[in-house]
CSV table of C-alpha atoms and ligand atoms in Angstrom, one decimal:
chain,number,residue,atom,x,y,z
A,26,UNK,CA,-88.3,51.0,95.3
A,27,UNK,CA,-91.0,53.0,97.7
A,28,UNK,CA,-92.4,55.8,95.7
A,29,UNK,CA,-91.9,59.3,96.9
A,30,UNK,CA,-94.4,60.8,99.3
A,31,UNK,CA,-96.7,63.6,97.9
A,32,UNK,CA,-97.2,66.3,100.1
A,33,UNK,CA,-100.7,68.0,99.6
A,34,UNK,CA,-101.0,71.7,101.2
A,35,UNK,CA,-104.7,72.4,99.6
A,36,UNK,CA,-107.8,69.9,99.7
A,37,UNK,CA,-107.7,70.6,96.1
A,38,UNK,CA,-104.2,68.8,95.6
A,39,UNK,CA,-105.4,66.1,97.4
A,40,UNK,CA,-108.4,65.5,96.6
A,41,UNK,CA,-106.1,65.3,92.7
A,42,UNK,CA,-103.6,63.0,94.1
A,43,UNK,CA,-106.0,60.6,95.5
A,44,UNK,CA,-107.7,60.1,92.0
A,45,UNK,CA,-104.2,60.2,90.1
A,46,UNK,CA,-103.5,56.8,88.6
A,47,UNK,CA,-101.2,55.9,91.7
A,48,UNK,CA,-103.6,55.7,94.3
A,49,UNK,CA,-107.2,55.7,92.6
A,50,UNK,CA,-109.0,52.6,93.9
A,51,UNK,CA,-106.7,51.4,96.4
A,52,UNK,CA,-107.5,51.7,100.1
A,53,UNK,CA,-106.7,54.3,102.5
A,54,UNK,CA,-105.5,54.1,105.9
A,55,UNK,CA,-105.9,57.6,107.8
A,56,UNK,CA,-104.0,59.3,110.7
A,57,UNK,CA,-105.1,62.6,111.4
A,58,UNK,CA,-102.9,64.7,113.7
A,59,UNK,CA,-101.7,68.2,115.0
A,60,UNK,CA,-98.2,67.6,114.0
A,61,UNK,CA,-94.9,67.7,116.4
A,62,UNK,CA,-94.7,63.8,115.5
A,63,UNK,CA,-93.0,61.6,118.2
A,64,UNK,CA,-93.0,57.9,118.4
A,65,UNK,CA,-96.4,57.5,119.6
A,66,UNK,CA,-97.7,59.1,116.3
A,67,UNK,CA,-95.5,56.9,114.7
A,68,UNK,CA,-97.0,53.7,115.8
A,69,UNK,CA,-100.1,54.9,114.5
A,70,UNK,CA,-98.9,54.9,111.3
A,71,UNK,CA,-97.5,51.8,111.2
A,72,UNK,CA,-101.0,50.8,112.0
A,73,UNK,CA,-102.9,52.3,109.4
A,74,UNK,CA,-99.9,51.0,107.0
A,75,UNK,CA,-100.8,46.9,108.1
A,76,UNK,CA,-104.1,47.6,107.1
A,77,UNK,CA,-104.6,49.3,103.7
A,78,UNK,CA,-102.7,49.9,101.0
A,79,UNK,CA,-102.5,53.7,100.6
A,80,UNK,CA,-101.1,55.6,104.2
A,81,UNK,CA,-102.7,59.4,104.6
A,82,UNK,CA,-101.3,61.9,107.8
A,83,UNK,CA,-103.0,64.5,108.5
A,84,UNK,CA,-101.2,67.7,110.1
A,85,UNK,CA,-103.0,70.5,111.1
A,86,UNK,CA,-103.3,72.3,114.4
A,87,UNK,CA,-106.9,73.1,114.8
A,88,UNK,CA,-107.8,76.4,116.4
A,89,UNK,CA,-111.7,75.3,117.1
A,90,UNK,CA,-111.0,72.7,119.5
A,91,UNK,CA,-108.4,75.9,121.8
A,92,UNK,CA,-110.2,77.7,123.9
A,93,UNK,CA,-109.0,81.7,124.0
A,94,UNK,CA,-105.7,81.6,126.7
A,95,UNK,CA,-105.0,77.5,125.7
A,96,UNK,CA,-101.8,76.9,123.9
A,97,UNK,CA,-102.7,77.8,120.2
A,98,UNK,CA,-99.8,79.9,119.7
A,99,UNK,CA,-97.7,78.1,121.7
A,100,UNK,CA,-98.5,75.2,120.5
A,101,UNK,CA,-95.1,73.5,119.2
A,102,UNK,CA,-94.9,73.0,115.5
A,103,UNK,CA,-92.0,71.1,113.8
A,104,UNK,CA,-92.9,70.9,110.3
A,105,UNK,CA,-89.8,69.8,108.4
A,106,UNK,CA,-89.2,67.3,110.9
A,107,UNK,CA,-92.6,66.2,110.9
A,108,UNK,CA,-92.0,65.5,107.1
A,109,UNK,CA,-88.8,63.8,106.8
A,110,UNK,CA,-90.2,61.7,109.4
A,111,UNK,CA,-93.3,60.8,108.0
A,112,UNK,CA,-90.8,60.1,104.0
A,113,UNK,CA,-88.8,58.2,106.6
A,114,UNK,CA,-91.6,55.6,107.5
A,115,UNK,CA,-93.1,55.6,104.0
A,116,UNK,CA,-96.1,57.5,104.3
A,117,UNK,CA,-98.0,58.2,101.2
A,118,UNK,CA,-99.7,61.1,101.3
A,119,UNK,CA,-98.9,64.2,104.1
A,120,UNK,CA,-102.1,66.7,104.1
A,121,UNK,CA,-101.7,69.8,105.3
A,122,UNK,CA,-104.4,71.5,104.8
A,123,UNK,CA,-104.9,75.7,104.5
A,124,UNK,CA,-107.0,77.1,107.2
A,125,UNK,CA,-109.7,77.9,104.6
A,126,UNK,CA,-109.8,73.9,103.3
A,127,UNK,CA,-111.0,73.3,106.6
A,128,UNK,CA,-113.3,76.1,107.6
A,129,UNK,CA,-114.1,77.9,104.2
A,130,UNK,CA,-115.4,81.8,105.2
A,131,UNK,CA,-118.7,81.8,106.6
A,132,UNK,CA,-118.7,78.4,107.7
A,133,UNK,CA,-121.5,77.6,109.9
A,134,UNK,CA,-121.7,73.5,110.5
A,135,UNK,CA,-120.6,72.3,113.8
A,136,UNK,CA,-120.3,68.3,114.3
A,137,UNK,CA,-121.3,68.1,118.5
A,138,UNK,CA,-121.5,64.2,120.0
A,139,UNK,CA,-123.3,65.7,122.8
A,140,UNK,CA,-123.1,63.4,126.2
A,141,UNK,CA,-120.2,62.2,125.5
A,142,UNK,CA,-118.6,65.5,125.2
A,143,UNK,CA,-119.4,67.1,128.4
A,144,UNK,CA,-118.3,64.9,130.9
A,145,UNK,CA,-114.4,64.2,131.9
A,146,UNK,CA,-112.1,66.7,129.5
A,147,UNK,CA,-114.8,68.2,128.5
A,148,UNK,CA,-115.9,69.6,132.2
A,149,UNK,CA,-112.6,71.4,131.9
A,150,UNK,CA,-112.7,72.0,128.3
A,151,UNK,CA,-116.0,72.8,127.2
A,152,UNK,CA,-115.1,73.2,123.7
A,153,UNK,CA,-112.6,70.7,122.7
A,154,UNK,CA,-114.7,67.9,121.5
A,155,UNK,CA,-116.8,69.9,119.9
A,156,UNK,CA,-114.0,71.4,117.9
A,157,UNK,CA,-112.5,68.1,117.4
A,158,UNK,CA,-115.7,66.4,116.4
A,159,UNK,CA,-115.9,68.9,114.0
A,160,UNK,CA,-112.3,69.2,112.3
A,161,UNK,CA,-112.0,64.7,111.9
A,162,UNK,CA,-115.7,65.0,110.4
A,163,UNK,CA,-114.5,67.3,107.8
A,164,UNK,CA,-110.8,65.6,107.6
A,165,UNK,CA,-112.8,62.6,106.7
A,166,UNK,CA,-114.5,64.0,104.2
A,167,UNK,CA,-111.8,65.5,102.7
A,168,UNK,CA,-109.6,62.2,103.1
A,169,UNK,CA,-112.5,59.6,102.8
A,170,UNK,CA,-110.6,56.8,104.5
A,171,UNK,CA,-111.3,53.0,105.0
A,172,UNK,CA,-109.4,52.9,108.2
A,173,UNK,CA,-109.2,55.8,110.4
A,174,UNK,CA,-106.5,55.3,113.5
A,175,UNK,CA,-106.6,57.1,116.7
A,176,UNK,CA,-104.8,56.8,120.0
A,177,UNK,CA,-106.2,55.3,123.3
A,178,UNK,CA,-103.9,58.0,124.7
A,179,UNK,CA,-106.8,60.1,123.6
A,180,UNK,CA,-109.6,57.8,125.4
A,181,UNK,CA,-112.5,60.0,125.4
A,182,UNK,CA,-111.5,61.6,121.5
A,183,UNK,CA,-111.4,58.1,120.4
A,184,UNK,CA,-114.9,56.7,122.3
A,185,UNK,CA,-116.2,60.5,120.8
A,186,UNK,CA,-114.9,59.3,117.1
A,187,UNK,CA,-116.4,56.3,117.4
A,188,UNK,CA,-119.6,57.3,118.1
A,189,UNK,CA,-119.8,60.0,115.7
A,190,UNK,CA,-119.3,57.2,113.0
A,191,UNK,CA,-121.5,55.4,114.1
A,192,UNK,CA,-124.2,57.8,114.2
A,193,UNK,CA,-123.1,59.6,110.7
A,194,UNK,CA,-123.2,56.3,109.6
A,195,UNK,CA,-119.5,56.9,108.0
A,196,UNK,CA,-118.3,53.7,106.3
A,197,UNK,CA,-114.5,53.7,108.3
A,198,UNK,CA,-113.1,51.5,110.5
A,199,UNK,CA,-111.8,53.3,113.5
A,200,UNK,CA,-108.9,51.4,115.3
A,201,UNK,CA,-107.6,52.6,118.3
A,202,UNK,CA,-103.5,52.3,118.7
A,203,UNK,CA,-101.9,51.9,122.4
A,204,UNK,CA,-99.9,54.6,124.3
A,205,UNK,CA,-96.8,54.4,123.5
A,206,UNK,CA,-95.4,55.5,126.8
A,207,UNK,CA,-91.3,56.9,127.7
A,208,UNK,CA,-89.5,53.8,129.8
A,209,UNK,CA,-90.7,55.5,132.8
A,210,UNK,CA,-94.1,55.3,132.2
A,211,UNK,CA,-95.3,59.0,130.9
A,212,UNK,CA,-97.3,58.6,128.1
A,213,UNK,CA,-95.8,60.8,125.0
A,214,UNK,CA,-97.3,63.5,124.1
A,215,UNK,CA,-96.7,67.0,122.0
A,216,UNK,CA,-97.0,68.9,125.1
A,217,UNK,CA,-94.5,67.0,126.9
A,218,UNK,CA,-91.9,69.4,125.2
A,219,UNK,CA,-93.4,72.3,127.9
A,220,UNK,CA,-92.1,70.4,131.0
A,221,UNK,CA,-88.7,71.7,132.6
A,222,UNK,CA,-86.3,69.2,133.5
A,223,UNK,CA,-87.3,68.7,137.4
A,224,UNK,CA,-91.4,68.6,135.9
A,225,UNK,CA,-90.7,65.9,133.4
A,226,UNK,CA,-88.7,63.5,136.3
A,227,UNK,CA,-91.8,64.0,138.5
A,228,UNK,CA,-94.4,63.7,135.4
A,229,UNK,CA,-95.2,59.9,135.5
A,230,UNK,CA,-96.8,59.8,139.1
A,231,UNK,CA,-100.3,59.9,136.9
A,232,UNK,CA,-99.5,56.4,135.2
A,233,UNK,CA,-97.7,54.9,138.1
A,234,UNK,CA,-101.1,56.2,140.0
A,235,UNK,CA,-103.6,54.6,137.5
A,236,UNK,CA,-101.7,51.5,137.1
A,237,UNK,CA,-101.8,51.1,141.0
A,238,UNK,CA,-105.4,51.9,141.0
A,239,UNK,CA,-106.3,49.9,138.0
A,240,UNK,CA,-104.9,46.4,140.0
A,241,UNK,CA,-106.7,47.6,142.9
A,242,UNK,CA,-110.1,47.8,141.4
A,243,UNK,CA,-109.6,44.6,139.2
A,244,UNK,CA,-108.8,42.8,143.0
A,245,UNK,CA,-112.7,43.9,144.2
A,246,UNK,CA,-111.4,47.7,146.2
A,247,UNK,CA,-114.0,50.3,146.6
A,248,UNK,CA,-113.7,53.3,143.7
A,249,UNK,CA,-113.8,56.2,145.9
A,250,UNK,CA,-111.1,54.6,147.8
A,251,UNK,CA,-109.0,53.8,145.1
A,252,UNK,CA,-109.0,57.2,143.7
A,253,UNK,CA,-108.7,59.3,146.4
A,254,UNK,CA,-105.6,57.2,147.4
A,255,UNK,CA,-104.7,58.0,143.5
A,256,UNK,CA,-105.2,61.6,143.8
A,257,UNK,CA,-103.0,62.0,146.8
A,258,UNK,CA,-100.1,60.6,145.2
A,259,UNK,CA,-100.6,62.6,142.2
A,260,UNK,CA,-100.8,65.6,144.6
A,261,UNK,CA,-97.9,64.3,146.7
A,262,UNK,CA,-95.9,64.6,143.6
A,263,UNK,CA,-95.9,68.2,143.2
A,264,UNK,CA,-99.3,68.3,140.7
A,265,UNK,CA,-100.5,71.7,141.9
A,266,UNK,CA,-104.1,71.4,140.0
A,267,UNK,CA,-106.3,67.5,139.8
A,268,UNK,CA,-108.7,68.2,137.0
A,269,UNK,CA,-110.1,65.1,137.5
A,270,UNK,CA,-109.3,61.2,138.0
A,271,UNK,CA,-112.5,58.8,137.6
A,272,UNK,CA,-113.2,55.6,136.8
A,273,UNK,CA,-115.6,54.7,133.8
A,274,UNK,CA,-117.7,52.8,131.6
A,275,UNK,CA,-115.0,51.5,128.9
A,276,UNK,CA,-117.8,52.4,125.6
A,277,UNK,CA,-119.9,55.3,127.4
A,278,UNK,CA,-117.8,56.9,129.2
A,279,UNK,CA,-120.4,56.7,132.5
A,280,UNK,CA,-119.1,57.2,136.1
A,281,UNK,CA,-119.1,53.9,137.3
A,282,UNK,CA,-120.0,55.2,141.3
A,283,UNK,CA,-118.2,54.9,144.4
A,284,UNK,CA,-118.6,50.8,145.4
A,285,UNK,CA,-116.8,48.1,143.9
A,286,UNK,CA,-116.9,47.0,140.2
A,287,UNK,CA,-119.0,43.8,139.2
A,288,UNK,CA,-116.7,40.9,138.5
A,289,UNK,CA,-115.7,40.9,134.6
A,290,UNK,CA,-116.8,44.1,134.2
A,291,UNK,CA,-114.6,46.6,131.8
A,292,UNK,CA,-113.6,50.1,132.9
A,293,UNK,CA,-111.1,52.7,132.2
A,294,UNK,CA,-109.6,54.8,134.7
A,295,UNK,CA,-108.8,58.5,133.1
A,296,UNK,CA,-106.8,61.3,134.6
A,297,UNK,CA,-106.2,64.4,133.9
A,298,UNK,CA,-103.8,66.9,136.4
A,299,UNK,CA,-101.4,70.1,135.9
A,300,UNK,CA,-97.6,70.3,136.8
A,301,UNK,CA,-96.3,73.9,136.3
A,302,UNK,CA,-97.7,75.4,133.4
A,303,UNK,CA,-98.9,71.9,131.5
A,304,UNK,CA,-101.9,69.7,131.4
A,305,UNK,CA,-101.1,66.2,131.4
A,306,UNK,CA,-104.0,63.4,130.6
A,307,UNK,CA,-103.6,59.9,130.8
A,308,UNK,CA,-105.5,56.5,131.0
A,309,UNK,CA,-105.6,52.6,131.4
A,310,UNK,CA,-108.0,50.3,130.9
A,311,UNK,CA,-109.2,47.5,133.8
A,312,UNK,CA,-111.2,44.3,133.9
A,313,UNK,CA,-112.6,43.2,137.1
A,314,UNK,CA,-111.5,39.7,138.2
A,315,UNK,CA,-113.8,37.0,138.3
B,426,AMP,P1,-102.4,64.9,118.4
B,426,AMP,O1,-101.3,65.3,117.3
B,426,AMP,O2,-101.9,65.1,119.8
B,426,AMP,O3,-103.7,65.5,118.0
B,426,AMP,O4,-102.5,63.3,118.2
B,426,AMP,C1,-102.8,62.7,117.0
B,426,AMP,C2,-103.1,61.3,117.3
B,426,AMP,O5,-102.0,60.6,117.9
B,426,AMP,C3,-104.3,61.1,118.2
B,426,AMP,O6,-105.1,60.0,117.7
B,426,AMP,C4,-103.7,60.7,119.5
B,426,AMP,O7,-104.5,60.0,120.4
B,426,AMP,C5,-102.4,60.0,119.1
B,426,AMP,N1,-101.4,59.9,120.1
B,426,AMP,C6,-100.9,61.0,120.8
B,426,AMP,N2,-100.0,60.5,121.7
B,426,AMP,C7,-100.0,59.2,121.6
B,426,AMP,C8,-99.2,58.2,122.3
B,426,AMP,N3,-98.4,58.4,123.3
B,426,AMP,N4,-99.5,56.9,121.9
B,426,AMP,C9,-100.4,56.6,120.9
B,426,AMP,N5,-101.1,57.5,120.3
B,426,AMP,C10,-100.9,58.8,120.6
């Protein structure tokens, strides 16, 4: 029979359960997220579960990676669900850490992978890796996983994650999961919940854009030309606002120019653009044909 799950609301309690007799010694798979769980979260899960023995989610909506005027308040929270979901698929552990477990009073350490922080999301969000840089640090920490699991969906977080790893010299395996995508195409995401009916039937112009892009670049096209014809059709679609949509090095993140891509190269197109009121990101990986 699968044991029950142990919810742990302080880093205290956890920090107990994980040396209790039921999970001392045994390995820990780690998914740390902001909660509103849809499937996407889910499949992390399922990876971290293949891999170790003991599964840890982490829910916690992180005010130091919000800017002042972003979505913190808004930000949708579905706790019980969240829960009886995560009991549903087995999960061992659920942390939900206080405000205070994560950033006792005073708090002055900051965790910032500078340079790969700056560019993409992080022209338009100066703050966000910084903050999220800083919250996993301290998550893992708290949770000290074997395996850590993070989505592509999240390209840049997860190429930041990595990298802060491997220059804290963290002994975790970071596996990144694929987007789970809707059958049209939109990636999920917790924010999807903000777009009205006629948004969300519009939405996946940004994956049906990259996709395009991606075969045209793997076929020899010029960058610029394959992302500006991107951008229109984003545009066309009634996206008032392109943050960005580039085309990069798959590990560093670098702007891979304007001419095209050397034959087996590996790149990743990201995108990030506004309909109504929400900011959608979204990504695909590429390899250039030999
Ligand atoms: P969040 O709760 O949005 O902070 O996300 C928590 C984790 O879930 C991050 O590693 C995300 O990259 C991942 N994630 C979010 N959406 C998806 C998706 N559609 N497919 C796969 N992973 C996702």
């Amino acid at each position: 029979m699968q044991e029950k799950t142990v919810i742990a609301r302080s880093l205290n309690t956890l920090r107990k359960t994980l040396e209790s007799d039921r999970f001392k010694g045994r390995s820990i798979g780690f998914v740390p997220t902001m909660g509103a769980l849809h499937d996407g979260h889910l499949s992390l899960v399922d990876l971290a579960q293949a891999d170790t023995e003991i599964s840890v989610v982490s829910i916690f909506v992180n005010p130091t990676q919000f800017a002042p005027g972003e979505d913190l308040d808004a930000y949708p929270r579905t706790e019980a669900a969240d829960i009886a979901r995560l009991e549903g698929a087995g999960v061992d552990v659920i942390y939900i850490p206080k405000h205070d477990d994560m950033y006792p009073s005073g708090s002055l350490t900051d965790v910032s992978v500078a340079g790969m922080s700056d560019l993409l999301d992080g022209v338009h969000r100066p703050h966000f890796f910084y903050g999220v840089a800083t919250v996993v640090a301290r998550l893992f920490i708290h949770v000290r996983p074997d395996v850590a699991v993070f989505g592509e969906k999240d390209y840049q977080q997860l190429q930041i994650i990595r990298r802060m790893v491997r220059d804290l010299g963290f002994q975790i395996d970071i596996i990144g999961g694929p987007t789970v995508r809707d059958p049209d195409g939109l990636a999920q995401s917790s924010r999807n919940a903000y777009l009205t009916i006629d948004e969300r039937k519009l939405a996946n112009t940004i994956s049906t854009a990259l996709h395009r892009v991606a075969k045209r670049l793997e076929v020899g096209a010029n960058v610029s030309d394959a992302l500006t014809e991107a951008k229109d059709s984003i545009r066309k679609a009634g996206f008032e606002k392109i943050d960005y949509v580039s085309a990069v090095d798959s590990a560093t993140l670098q702007d891979l120019g304007d001419g095209p891509i050397d034959q087996g190269y590996e790149g990743r197109l990201l995108a990030a653009a506004w309909m109504g009121k929400t900011r959608l990101i979204d990504n695909i990986g590429f390899v250039r044909k030999r």
